[in-house]
Short mmCIF file of C-alpha atoms in Angstrom, two decimals:
data_model
loop_
_atom_site.label_atom_id
_atom_site.label_comp_id
_atom_site.label_asym_id
_atom_site.label_seq_id
_atom_site.Cartn_x
_atom_site.Cartn_y
_atom_site.Cartn_z
CA MET A 29 49.20 -37.04 34.03
CA THR A 30 47.88 -39.63 31.60
CA PRO A 31 46.68 -38.55 28.19
CA PHE A 32 43.14 -39.24 29.35
CA THR A 33 43.25 -36.95 32.39
CA ARG A 34 44.66 -34.22 30.17
CA LEU A 35 41.55 -34.62 28.05
CA LEU A 36 39.17 -34.27 30.97
CA PRO A 37 38.89 -30.46 31.05
CA ALA A 38 38.31 -30.45 27.32
CA LEU A 39 35.60 -33.09 27.66
CA ALA A 40 33.97 -31.16 30.50
CA LEU A 41 33.98 -28.02 28.38
CA LEU A 42 32.50 -29.92 25.45
CA ALA A 43 29.76 -31.32 27.66
CA ALA A 44 28.99 -27.88 29.11
CA VAL A 45 28.82 -26.31 25.66
CA THR A 46 26.58 -28.94 24.14
CA GLY A 47 24.42 -29.18 27.26
CA LEU A 48 25.02 -32.93 27.32
CA ARG A 49 24.51 -34.57 30.68
CA ALA A 50 24.96 -38.26 31.16
CA GLU A 51 21.67 -39.64 32.41
CA THR A 52 20.45 -43.10 33.27
CA VAL A 53 17.40 -44.66 31.65
CA GLN A 54 15.50 -47.62 33.12
CA VAL A 55 14.50 -50.04 30.39
CA ALA A 56 12.11 -53.00 30.51
CA VAL A 57 13.02 -55.55 27.83
CA ALA A 58 11.21 -58.67 26.61
CA ALA A 59 13.34 -61.70 27.46
CA ASN A 60 13.81 -62.82 23.85
CA PHE A 61 15.71 -59.60 23.14
CA THR A 62 18.26 -60.01 25.96
CA ALA A 63 21.42 -60.60 23.93
CA PRO A 64 20.95 -57.88 21.30
CA MET A 65 19.83 -55.36 23.93
CA ASN A 66 22.95 -55.92 26.03
CA ALA A 67 25.05 -55.19 22.95
CA ILE A 68 22.94 -52.14 22.04
CA ALA A 69 23.15 -50.74 25.59
CA ALA A 70 26.95 -50.98 25.53
CA SER A 71 27.19 -49.19 22.22
CA PHE A 72 24.55 -46.64 23.35
CA ALA A 73 26.72 -45.80 26.38
CA ARG A 74 29.81 -45.43 24.18
CA ASP A 75 28.08 -43.20 21.66
CA THR A 76 25.93 -40.98 23.89
CA GLY A 77 27.37 -41.26 27.42
CA HIS A 78 23.91 -42.26 28.73
CA GLN A 79 23.56 -45.44 30.74
CA ALA A 80 20.72 -47.86 30.01
CA ARG A 81 19.75 -50.03 32.99
CA LEU A 82 18.05 -53.13 31.67
CA ALA A 83 15.45 -55.38 33.31
CA PHE A 84 14.41 -58.51 31.42
CA GLY A 85 11.16 -60.42 31.75
CA SER A 86 8.11 -61.67 29.94
CA THR A 87 6.00 -59.02 28.22
CA GLY A 88 2.94 -59.88 30.34
CA LYS A 89 4.86 -59.60 33.62
CA LEU A 90 6.52 -56.36 32.62
CA TYR A 91 3.13 -54.95 31.63
CA ALA A 92 1.73 -55.79 35.07
CA GLN A 93 4.76 -54.19 36.73
CA ILE A 94 4.53 -51.01 34.63
CA ARG A 95 0.80 -50.66 35.36
CA ASN A 96 1.59 -51.00 39.06
CA GLY A 97 4.21 -48.29 39.26
CA ALA A 98 7.49 -49.98 38.27
CA PRO A 99 10.04 -47.24 37.51
CA PHE A 100 10.56 -48.09 33.82
CA GLU A 101 10.97 -45.32 31.27
CA VAL A 102 11.24 -47.29 28.03
CA PHE A 103 9.61 -50.64 27.21
CA LEU A 104 10.74 -53.05 24.48
CA ALA A 105 7.94 -55.60 24.19
CA ALA A 106 7.74 -58.94 22.38
CA ASP A 107 4.52 -57.97 20.62
CA GLN A 108 2.57 -54.97 19.35
CA GLU A 109 -0.55 -55.32 21.49
CA THR A 110 1.04 -54.65 24.86
CA PRO A 111 2.68 -51.30 24.00
CA ALA A 112 -0.59 -50.25 22.30
CA ARG A 113 -2.45 -51.20 25.44
CA LEU A 114 -0.10 -49.11 27.58
CA GLU A 115 -0.74 -46.17 25.29
CA LYS A 116 -4.49 -46.68 25.77
CA ASP A 117 -3.93 -46.86 29.53
CA ALA A 118 -2.16 -43.48 29.28
CA ALA A 119 0.97 -45.10 30.74
CA ALA A 120 2.96 -44.59 27.52
CA VAL A 121 3.80 -41.47 25.54
CA ALA A 122 1.33 -41.24 22.66
CA GLY A 123 2.95 -41.51 19.24
CA SER A 124 6.26 -42.90 20.53
CA ARG A 125 5.52 -46.49 19.45
CA PHE A 126 7.52 -48.09 16.66
CA THR A 127 8.63 -51.56 15.53
CA TYR A 128 12.24 -52.12 16.59
CA ALA A 129 12.60 -55.77 15.51
CA THR A 130 10.76 -58.52 13.66
CA GLY A 131 11.19 -62.03 14.98
CA GLN A 132 11.77 -65.10 12.85
CA LEU A 133 10.57 -68.59 13.67
CA VAL A 134 12.87 -71.59 13.22
CA LEU A 135 12.24 -75.34 13.39
CA TRP A 136 15.28 -76.49 15.32
CA SER A 137 16.92 -79.62 16.68
CA PRO A 138 20.11 -79.66 18.77
CA ARG A 139 21.34 -82.51 16.58
CA ALA A 140 22.99 -81.92 13.25
CA GLY A 141 21.23 -83.38 10.21
CA VAL A 142 17.83 -83.86 11.86
CA VAL A 143 16.07 -80.85 10.36
CA ASP A 144 16.28 -80.62 6.56
CA SER A 145 16.19 -77.39 4.58
CA GLN A 146 12.47 -77.79 3.79
CA GLY A 147 11.12 -78.78 7.21
CA GLU A 148 10.06 -82.18 5.84
CA VAL A 149 10.91 -83.74 9.18
CA LEU A 150 7.65 -82.27 10.53
CA ARG A 151 5.61 -84.05 7.87
CA ARG A 152 7.37 -87.37 8.44
CA ASN A 153 6.09 -87.22 12.00
CA GLU A 154 9.01 -89.30 13.35
CA PHE A 155 9.43 -87.49 16.66
CA ARG A 156 7.93 -87.85 20.12
CA HIS A 157 7.60 -84.24 21.17
CA LEU A 158 7.54 -80.88 19.45
CA ALA A 159 8.14 -77.94 21.78
CA ILE A 160 6.49 -74.59 21.13
CA ALA A 161 5.76 -71.56 23.31
CA ALA A 162 2.22 -71.37 24.68
CA PRO A 163 0.26 -69.67 21.87
CA LYS A 164 -1.83 -67.70 24.34
CA LEU A 165 1.19 -66.23 26.10
CA ALA A 166 3.88 -65.77 23.50
CA PRO A 167 3.70 -64.39 19.95
CA TYR A 168 6.19 -67.05 18.84
CA GLY A 169 3.78 -69.68 20.13
CA ALA A 170 0.91 -68.16 18.18
CA ALA A 171 3.10 -68.07 15.05
CA ALA A 172 4.05 -71.73 15.59
CA VAL A 173 0.39 -72.76 15.79
CA GLU A 174 -0.40 -70.70 12.72
CA THR A 175 2.43 -72.36 10.80
CA LEU A 176 1.28 -75.87 11.79
CA ASN A 177 -2.24 -75.00 10.69
CA ARG A 178 -1.00 -73.64 7.36
CA LEU A 179 1.02 -76.80 6.75
CA GLY A 180 -2.09 -78.83 7.61
CA LEU A 181 -0.20 -80.72 10.33
CA MET A 182 -1.98 -79.45 13.44
CA GLN A 183 -4.28 -82.48 13.83
CA ARG A 184 -1.41 -84.93 13.63
CA VAL A 185 1.04 -82.97 15.77
CA ALA A 186 -1.37 -81.80 18.52
CA PRO A 187 -0.84 -84.83 20.82
CA LYS A 188 2.93 -84.35 20.58
CA LEU A 189 3.00 -80.67 21.51
CA VAL A 190 4.66 -79.54 24.73
CA LEU A 191 4.18 -75.92 25.68
CA GLY A 192 6.81 -73.73 27.29
CA GLU A 193 5.43 -70.73 29.17
CA SER A 194 7.85 -68.62 27.17
CA ILE A 195 9.99 -69.08 24.11
CA GLY A 196 12.96 -69.41 26.49
CA GLN A 197 11.38 -72.41 28.16
CA ALA A 198 10.37 -74.01 24.87
CA PHE A 199 14.04 -73.73 23.94
CA SER A 200 15.07 -75.52 27.20
CA PHE A 201 12.75 -78.40 26.32
CA VAL A 202 14.55 -78.89 22.99
CA ALA A 203 18.09 -78.05 24.11
CA SER A 204 17.86 -80.64 26.92
CA GLY A 205 16.81 -83.30 24.39
CA ASN A 206 13.41 -83.90 26.04
CA ALA A 207 11.68 -82.66 22.90
CA GLN A 208 13.31 -83.77 19.64
CA LEU A 209 12.14 -80.68 17.76
CA GLY A 210 11.05 -77.18 18.61
CA LEU A 211 9.60 -74.16 16.88
CA VAL A 212 11.70 -71.49 18.59
CA ALA A 213 13.06 -68.03 17.89
CA LEU A 214 15.84 -67.84 15.34
CA SER A 215 17.60 -65.39 17.68
CA GLN A 216 18.04 -68.22 20.20
CA VAL A 217 20.12 -70.37 17.87
CA TYR A 218 21.72 -67.73 15.66
CA GLU A 219 25.21 -66.26 15.85
CA ASP A 220 27.29 -64.30 13.35
CA GLY A 221 24.81 -64.80 10.56
CA ARG A 222 24.24 -68.56 10.88
CA ILE A 223 22.66 -71.24 13.07
CA LYS A 224 25.42 -72.02 15.57
CA THR A 225 24.61 -75.61 16.61
CA GLY A 226 22.34 -78.45 15.53
CA SER A 227 20.12 -78.14 12.49
CA GLY A 228 17.30 -75.78 11.65
CA TRP A 229 14.83 -74.63 9.04
CA VAL A 230 13.87 -70.95 9.07
CA VAL A 231 10.08 -70.95 8.65
CA PRO A 232 9.21 -68.69 5.69
CA ALA A 233 7.67 -65.46 6.95
CA ARG A 234 4.59 -66.01 4.77
CA TRP A 235 3.46 -68.96 6.94
CA HIS A 236 2.50 -66.74 9.86
CA GLU A 237 1.65 -63.19 10.87
CA PRO A 238 4.81 -61.09 11.17
CA LEU A 239 6.34 -61.22 14.65
CA ARG A 240 6.66 -57.46 15.05
CA GLN A 241 8.07 -56.26 18.36
CA ASP A 242 7.27 -52.69 19.37
CA ALA A 243 9.06 -50.28 21.67
CA VAL A 244 7.33 -47.45 23.50
CA GLN A 245 8.44 -44.57 25.69
CA LEU A 246 6.66 -44.61 29.05
CA VAL A 247 5.15 -41.58 30.76
CA ARG A 248 7.69 -41.96 33.59
CA GLY A 249 10.50 -41.34 31.11
CA GLN A 250 8.87 -38.39 29.40
CA ALA A 251 11.20 -35.83 30.96
CA ASN A 252 14.35 -37.95 30.76
CA PRO A 253 16.54 -37.01 27.77
CA ALA A 254 18.22 -40.43 27.97
CA ALA A 255 14.87 -42.15 27.34
CA ALA A 256 14.28 -40.16 24.17
CA ALA A 257 17.90 -40.70 23.16
CA LEU A 258 17.51 -44.48 23.51
CA MET A 259 14.31 -44.48 21.43
CA ASP A 260 16.20 -42.63 18.69
CA TYR A 261 19.25 -44.84 19.06
CA LEU A 262 17.23 -47.99 18.37
CA LYS A 263 16.56 -46.58 14.89
CA THR A 264 20.24 -45.93 14.02
CA ASP A 265 22.07 -48.08 11.48
CA LYS A 266 24.45 -49.23 14.21
CA ALA A 267 21.61 -50.58 16.34
CA ARG A 268 19.84 -52.09 13.32
CA ALA A 269 23.02 -53.96 12.40
CA ILE A 270 23.26 -55.44 15.91
CA ILE A 271 19.59 -56.46 15.76
CA ARG A 272 20.04 -58.17 12.37
CA ALA A 273 23.20 -59.97 13.50
CA HIS A 274 21.12 -61.59 16.26
CA GLY A 275 18.66 -63.21 13.89
CA TYR A 276 15.91 -60.60 13.72
CA GLY A 277 14.54 -59.19 10.50
CA ASP A 278 13.84 -55.50 10.00
CA MET B 195 -12.59 -68.98 25.42
CA PRO B 196 -16.30 -69.39 26.18
CA ALA B 197 -17.21 -69.56 29.86
CA GLU B 198 -18.03 -73.27 29.77
CA ALA B 199 -14.72 -74.27 28.22
CA ALA B 200 -12.88 -72.03 30.67
CA GLY B 201 -14.77 -73.66 33.53
CA ALA B 202 -13.92 -77.14 32.27
CA ALA B 203 -10.26 -76.22 31.86
CA ALA B 204 -10.16 -74.76 35.36
CA TRP B 205 -11.85 -77.83 36.80
CA SER B 206 -9.47 -80.22 35.05
CA ALA B 207 -6.52 -78.24 36.46
CA VAL B 208 -7.98 -78.30 39.97
CA VAL B 209 -8.54 -82.07 39.86
CA LEU B 210 -5.03 -82.63 38.55
CA SER B 211 -3.53 -80.51 41.35
CA LEU B 212 -5.42 -82.48 43.99
CA GLN B 213 -4.39 -85.81 42.45
CA LEU B 214 -0.77 -84.73 42.29
CA ALA B 215 -0.75 -83.43 45.87
CA GLY B 216 -2.59 -86.49 47.21
CA LEU B 217 -0.34 -89.03 45.53
CA THR B 218 2.82 -87.10 46.43
CA THR B 219 1.77 -86.88 50.07
CA LEU B 220 1.01 -90.62 50.28
CA ILE B 221 4.36 -91.55 48.75
CA LEU B 222 6.18 -89.15 51.04
CA LEU B 223 4.45 -90.44 54.17
CA ALA B 224 5.35 -94.03 53.23
CA ALA B 225 8.93 -93.31 52.20
CA GLY B 226 9.49 -90.51 54.70
CA THR B 227 8.57 -92.57 57.76
CA PRO B 228 11.57 -94.97 57.67
CA LEU B 229 13.87 -92.13 56.63
CA ALA B 230 12.67 -89.87 59.47
CA TRP B 231 12.87 -92.78 61.92
CA TRP B 232 16.44 -93.50 60.91
CA LEU B 233 17.38 -89.82 61.18
CA ALA B 234 15.76 -89.58 64.61
CA ARG B 235 17.42 -92.69 66.08
CA THR B 236 20.77 -93.03 64.34
CA ARG B 237 24.14 -92.23 65.85
CA SER B 238 25.92 -92.80 62.55
CA GLY B 239 28.14 -90.17 60.99
CA ALA B 240 25.92 -90.15 57.91
CA LYS B 241 23.16 -88.33 59.80
CA GLY B 242 24.58 -84.87 59.06
CA PRO B 243 25.03 -85.32 55.31
CA VAL B 244 21.64 -87.08 54.92
CA SER B 245 19.85 -84.34 56.89
CA ALA B 246 21.50 -81.73 54.69
CA LEU B 247 20.42 -83.59 51.52
CA VAL B 248 16.82 -83.81 52.78
CA ALA B 249 16.78 -80.06 53.45
CA LEU B 250 18.32 -79.07 50.09
CA PRO B 251 14.98 -78.55 48.26
CA LEU B 252 14.34 -75.71 50.74
CA VAL B 253 17.38 -73.89 49.42
CA LEU B 254 17.14 -74.37 45.66
CA PRO B 255 14.69 -72.10 43.85
CA PRO B 256 11.93 -74.39 42.49
CA SER B 257 12.48 -73.43 38.86
CA VAL B 258 16.19 -74.19 39.25
CA LEU B 259 15.34 -77.59 40.73
CA GLY B 260 12.88 -78.11 37.88
CA PHE B 261 15.47 -77.19 35.29
CA TYR B 262 17.99 -79.69 36.66
CA LEU B 263 15.32 -82.37 36.83
CA LEU B 264 14.44 -81.63 33.20
CA VAL B 265 18.07 -81.97 32.15
CA SER B 266 18.93 -85.02 34.28
CA LEU B 267 15.72 -86.90 33.44
CA GLY B 268 16.06 -86.06 29.75
CA PRO B 269 17.32 -88.58 27.18
CA GLU B 270 20.92 -87.33 27.61
CA GLY B 271 20.82 -87.21 31.43
CA PRO B 272 21.70 -89.97 33.91
CA GLY B 273 18.15 -90.15 35.27
CA GLY B 274 16.75 -90.40 31.76
CA GLN B 275 19.18 -93.19 30.84
CA LEU B 276 18.07 -95.07 33.97
CA THR B 277 14.32 -94.70 33.40
CA GLN B 278 14.75 -95.80 29.79
CA ALA B 279 16.83 -98.82 30.83
CA LEU B 280 14.09 -99.76 33.31
CA GLY B 281 11.56 -99.57 30.49
CA LEU B 282 9.74 -96.60 32.04
CA GLY B 283 10.39 -94.28 29.10
CA LEU B 284 11.13 -90.63 29.81
CA LEU B 285 9.55 -88.79 32.73
CA PRO B 286 9.43 -85.14 31.63
CA PHE B 287 6.05 -84.03 30.21
CA THR B 288 4.21 -86.85 32.05
CA PHE B 289 2.14 -86.95 35.24
CA ALA B 290 4.55 -89.53 36.68
CA GLY B 291 7.37 -87.07 36.09
CA LEU B 292 5.50 -84.41 38.07
CA VAL B 293 5.05 -86.88 40.93
CA VAL B 294 8.81 -87.57 41.00
CA GLY B 295 9.56 -83.83 40.96
CA SER B 296 6.99 -83.10 43.68
CA VAL B 297 8.27 -85.89 45.93
CA LEU B 298 11.75 -84.38 45.82
CA TYR B 299 10.45 -80.85 46.19
CA SER B 300 8.20 -81.53 49.21
CA LEU B 301 10.54 -84.05 50.92
CA PRO B 302 11.71 -81.79 53.79
CA PHE B 303 8.13 -80.70 54.52
CA VAL B 304 7.18 -84.28 55.38
CA VAL B 305 10.43 -85.73 56.75
CA GLN B 306 11.25 -82.93 59.17
CA PRO B 307 7.93 -82.88 61.13
CA LEU B 308 8.07 -86.70 61.38
CA GLN B 309 11.68 -86.61 62.56
CA ASN B 310 10.80 -84.03 65.23
CA ALA B 311 7.88 -86.15 66.42
CA PHE B 312 10.04 -89.30 66.65
CA GLU B 313 12.80 -87.45 68.49
CA ALA B 314 10.28 -86.03 70.97
CA LEU B 315 9.20 -89.56 71.94
CA GLY B 316 12.44 -90.32 73.71
CA ASP B 317 13.52 -93.86 74.68
CA GLY B 318 10.96 -94.45 77.48
CA PRO B 319 7.94 -95.72 75.50
CA LEU B 320 10.17 -97.91 73.32
CA GLU B 321 11.88 -99.51 76.32
CA ALA B 322 8.52 -100.08 78.00
CA ALA B 323 7.22 -101.80 74.87
CA ALA B 324 10.39 -103.89 74.61
CA THR B 325 10.09 -105.13 78.19
CA LEU B 326 6.56 -106.24 77.30
CA ARG B 327 8.11 -108.27 74.44
CA ALA B 328 6.59 -106.25 71.64
CA SER B 329 8.33 -106.76 68.30
CA PRO B 330 9.87 -103.61 66.80
CA LEU B 331 7.14 -103.51 64.14
CA ASP B 332 4.40 -103.97 66.72
CA THR B 333 6.02 -101.25 68.85
CA PHE B 334 6.02 -98.91 65.92
CA PHE B 335 2.36 -99.40 65.03
CA SER B 336 0.88 -99.57 68.53
CA VAL B 337 3.14 -97.13 70.40
CA VAL B 338 5.06 -94.82 68.07
CA LEU B 339 2.34 -94.05 65.52
CA PRO B 340 -0.41 -93.06 67.99
CA LEU B 341 2.02 -90.92 69.97
CA SER B 342 3.29 -89.24 66.80
CA ARG B 343 -0.14 -88.34 65.46
CA PRO B 344 0.39 -84.54 65.66
CA GLY B 345 3.64 -84.94 63.73
CA TYR B 346 1.87 -86.97 61.05
CA LEU B 347 -0.88 -84.39 60.80
CA THR B 348 1.63 -81.59 60.35
CA ALA B 349 3.59 -83.63 57.78
CA THR B 350 0.44 -84.43 55.80
CA VAL B 351 -0.82 -80.85 55.77
CA MET B 352 2.58 -79.39 54.93
CA GLY B 353 3.35 -81.93 52.21
CA PHE B 354 -0.06 -81.58 50.61
CA ALA B 355 -0.24 -77.79 50.80
CA HIS B 356 3.29 -77.36 49.55
CA THR B 357 2.60 -79.55 46.53
CA VAL B 358 -0.69 -77.80 45.68
CA GLY B 359 1.17 -74.50 45.62
CA GLU B 360 4.09 -75.92 43.69
CA PHE B 361 4.82 -74.08 40.49
CA GLY B 362 8.43 -73.79 39.39
CA VAL B 363 9.17 -77.52 39.20
CA VAL B 364 5.93 -78.30 37.36
CA LEU B 365 6.41 -75.43 34.95
CA MET B 366 9.92 -76.54 34.07
CA MET B 367 9.36 -80.24 33.54
CA GLY B 368 5.62 -80.49 32.85
CA GLY B 369 5.28 -78.99 29.41
CA ASN B 370 1.87 -77.50 30.28
CA ILE B 371 -0.21 -80.34 28.77
CA ALA B 372 -3.93 -80.06 29.51
CA GLY B 373 -5.20 -83.02 31.54
CA SER B 374 -1.81 -84.48 32.38
CA THR B 375 0.55 -81.72 33.55
CA ARG B 376 -1.43 -78.45 33.59
CA VAL B 377 -2.09 -77.96 37.30
CA VAL B 378 -3.88 -75.03 38.96
CA SER B 379 -0.78 -72.99 39.74
CA VAL B 380 0.29 -73.12 36.09
CA GLN B 381 -3.25 -72.32 34.93
CA ILE B 382 -3.35 -69.21 37.16
CA TYR B 383 0.06 -68.16 35.91
CA ASP B 384 -1.11 -68.55 32.30
CA HIS B 385 -4.09 -66.29 32.98
CA VAL B 386 -1.87 -63.62 34.56
CA GLU B 387 0.62 -63.77 31.68
CA ALA B 388 -2.22 -63.50 29.15
CA LEU B 389 -3.56 -60.48 31.09
CA GLU B 390 -6.79 -62.39 31.85
CA TYR B 391 -6.89 -61.04 35.36
CA ALA B 392 -10.56 -61.85 36.04
CA GLN B 393 -10.07 -65.61 35.50
CA ALA B 394 -6.82 -65.47 37.49
CA HIS B 395 -8.61 -63.84 40.44
CA TRP B 396 -11.42 -66.40 40.40
CA LEU B 397 -9.07 -69.35 40.31
CA ALA B 398 -6.64 -67.94 42.87
CA GLY B 399 -9.48 -66.85 45.16
CA GLY B 400 -11.14 -70.25 44.93
CA MET B 401 -7.85 -71.98 45.66
CA LEU B 402 -7.21 -69.79 48.71
CA LEU B 403 -10.70 -70.32 50.07
CA PHE B 404 -10.53 -74.07 49.55
CA SER B 405 -7.11 -74.36 51.16
CA PHE B 406 -8.13 -72.22 54.11
CA THR B 407 -11.26 -74.32 54.68
CA VAL B 408 -9.35 -77.59 54.55
CA LEU B 409 -6.59 -76.35 56.86
CA LEU B 410 -9.10 -74.87 59.29
CA ALA B 411 -11.07 -78.12 59.43
CA LEU B 412 -7.89 -80.11 60.05
CA TYR B 413 -6.70 -77.87 62.84
CA MET B 414 -10.14 -77.64 64.47
CA LEU B 415 -10.53 -81.43 64.49
CA ASN B 416 -7.04 -81.95 65.85
CA PRO B 417 -6.36 -79.59 68.73
CA THR B 418 -2.73 -80.38 69.54
CA GLY B 419 0.17 -79.02 71.49
CA GLY B 420 0.09 -76.48 74.29
CA ARG B 421 -2.90 -77.84 76.22
CA ARG B 422 -1.75 -81.22 77.42
#
């Protein structure tokens, strides 16, 4: 008998007493939040015993799937509009919405020393392509356009813009060297509190509307204790620390 | 977006799709003919590997193919080094780049019908032409081509239709630039992602109707097979 099996009856008793049952919750997650959510799900399972099954995709696609009966119980979107819309559609639990992360925009090049600490490289205009996410489809794209407008560079840069359909694709354009610069998500290039490769300039938050990402509990998960537990868990200090370590602000 | 601007954007995407599909199909018919001929007639050991290479785009998911094209045609990739050395610049984010991607992506759809048509000919007509002292080129144009017409029709329709519907490759290496790489499939996708379902339905419906009409006309004008 290993020490662990000796513990089993005690654990079973504890579970029975506290009425805890391990449940599974189906979660739809915006693609930009993949890495932090994997880490959060692991720590959620350790701390509560509940399993979170994650499905990643673009916010627009996930919205269409949820509206057409996809079995998701919690939705972590890349924006605020979509969860609000689901609430209006009566597909989400009213009053469950909250901001779980705030994205940060970074001007990034895979090469060291290309992007200076002030983003002057944008003004110098010595690049062939600047990759951004499509402003109509991705909040990061809208923030990028807003930033370029604020800096008064939109006119000059417009012919050099290449649009990724998502922030992930905009990142591919830059990472592959096809675009010399990109306005991407800090979380894509950030690890252990710093930019891991190349050079980047974190765009000051005042240059664009805050990139707030909201989570919402869906009507399908209303009766699932694991869904409510996950919503609460996203607000814990442990989860917040993971989110910050991945390059998101609070 | 006001209706007029939306209409203009849709129209520009439609025209671009047709240009891309037309040019791709022409290139594939020209380049695919000798390749299909060689595959149909050869007894060399290279036939297996070459056939497998031609069929590969059927296996790879389009966005995966697009991603590798983006990387290999980029400034760090071998393809990108080559195009730069040839003075062509870099292909991603240009219409020319989309043509290269589409030619690769639709290759099996053109080569395979042609190869089947050439194989179905057999040796008889060629030997007959040779005994009448026709040069190989003459034989090809006056005997092989007319006899292979159904194969060419299938190859043209398949190559064109497949390129019009192409999405993953274009999305990955096009950069979604209005007027040069934003084709209809990408435009529809953008509408769906932006939750503009009405515009998406119009564009998708129009595309379906147009394609059906064109295909129907082609098949009605060219009754083939079965009834000889």
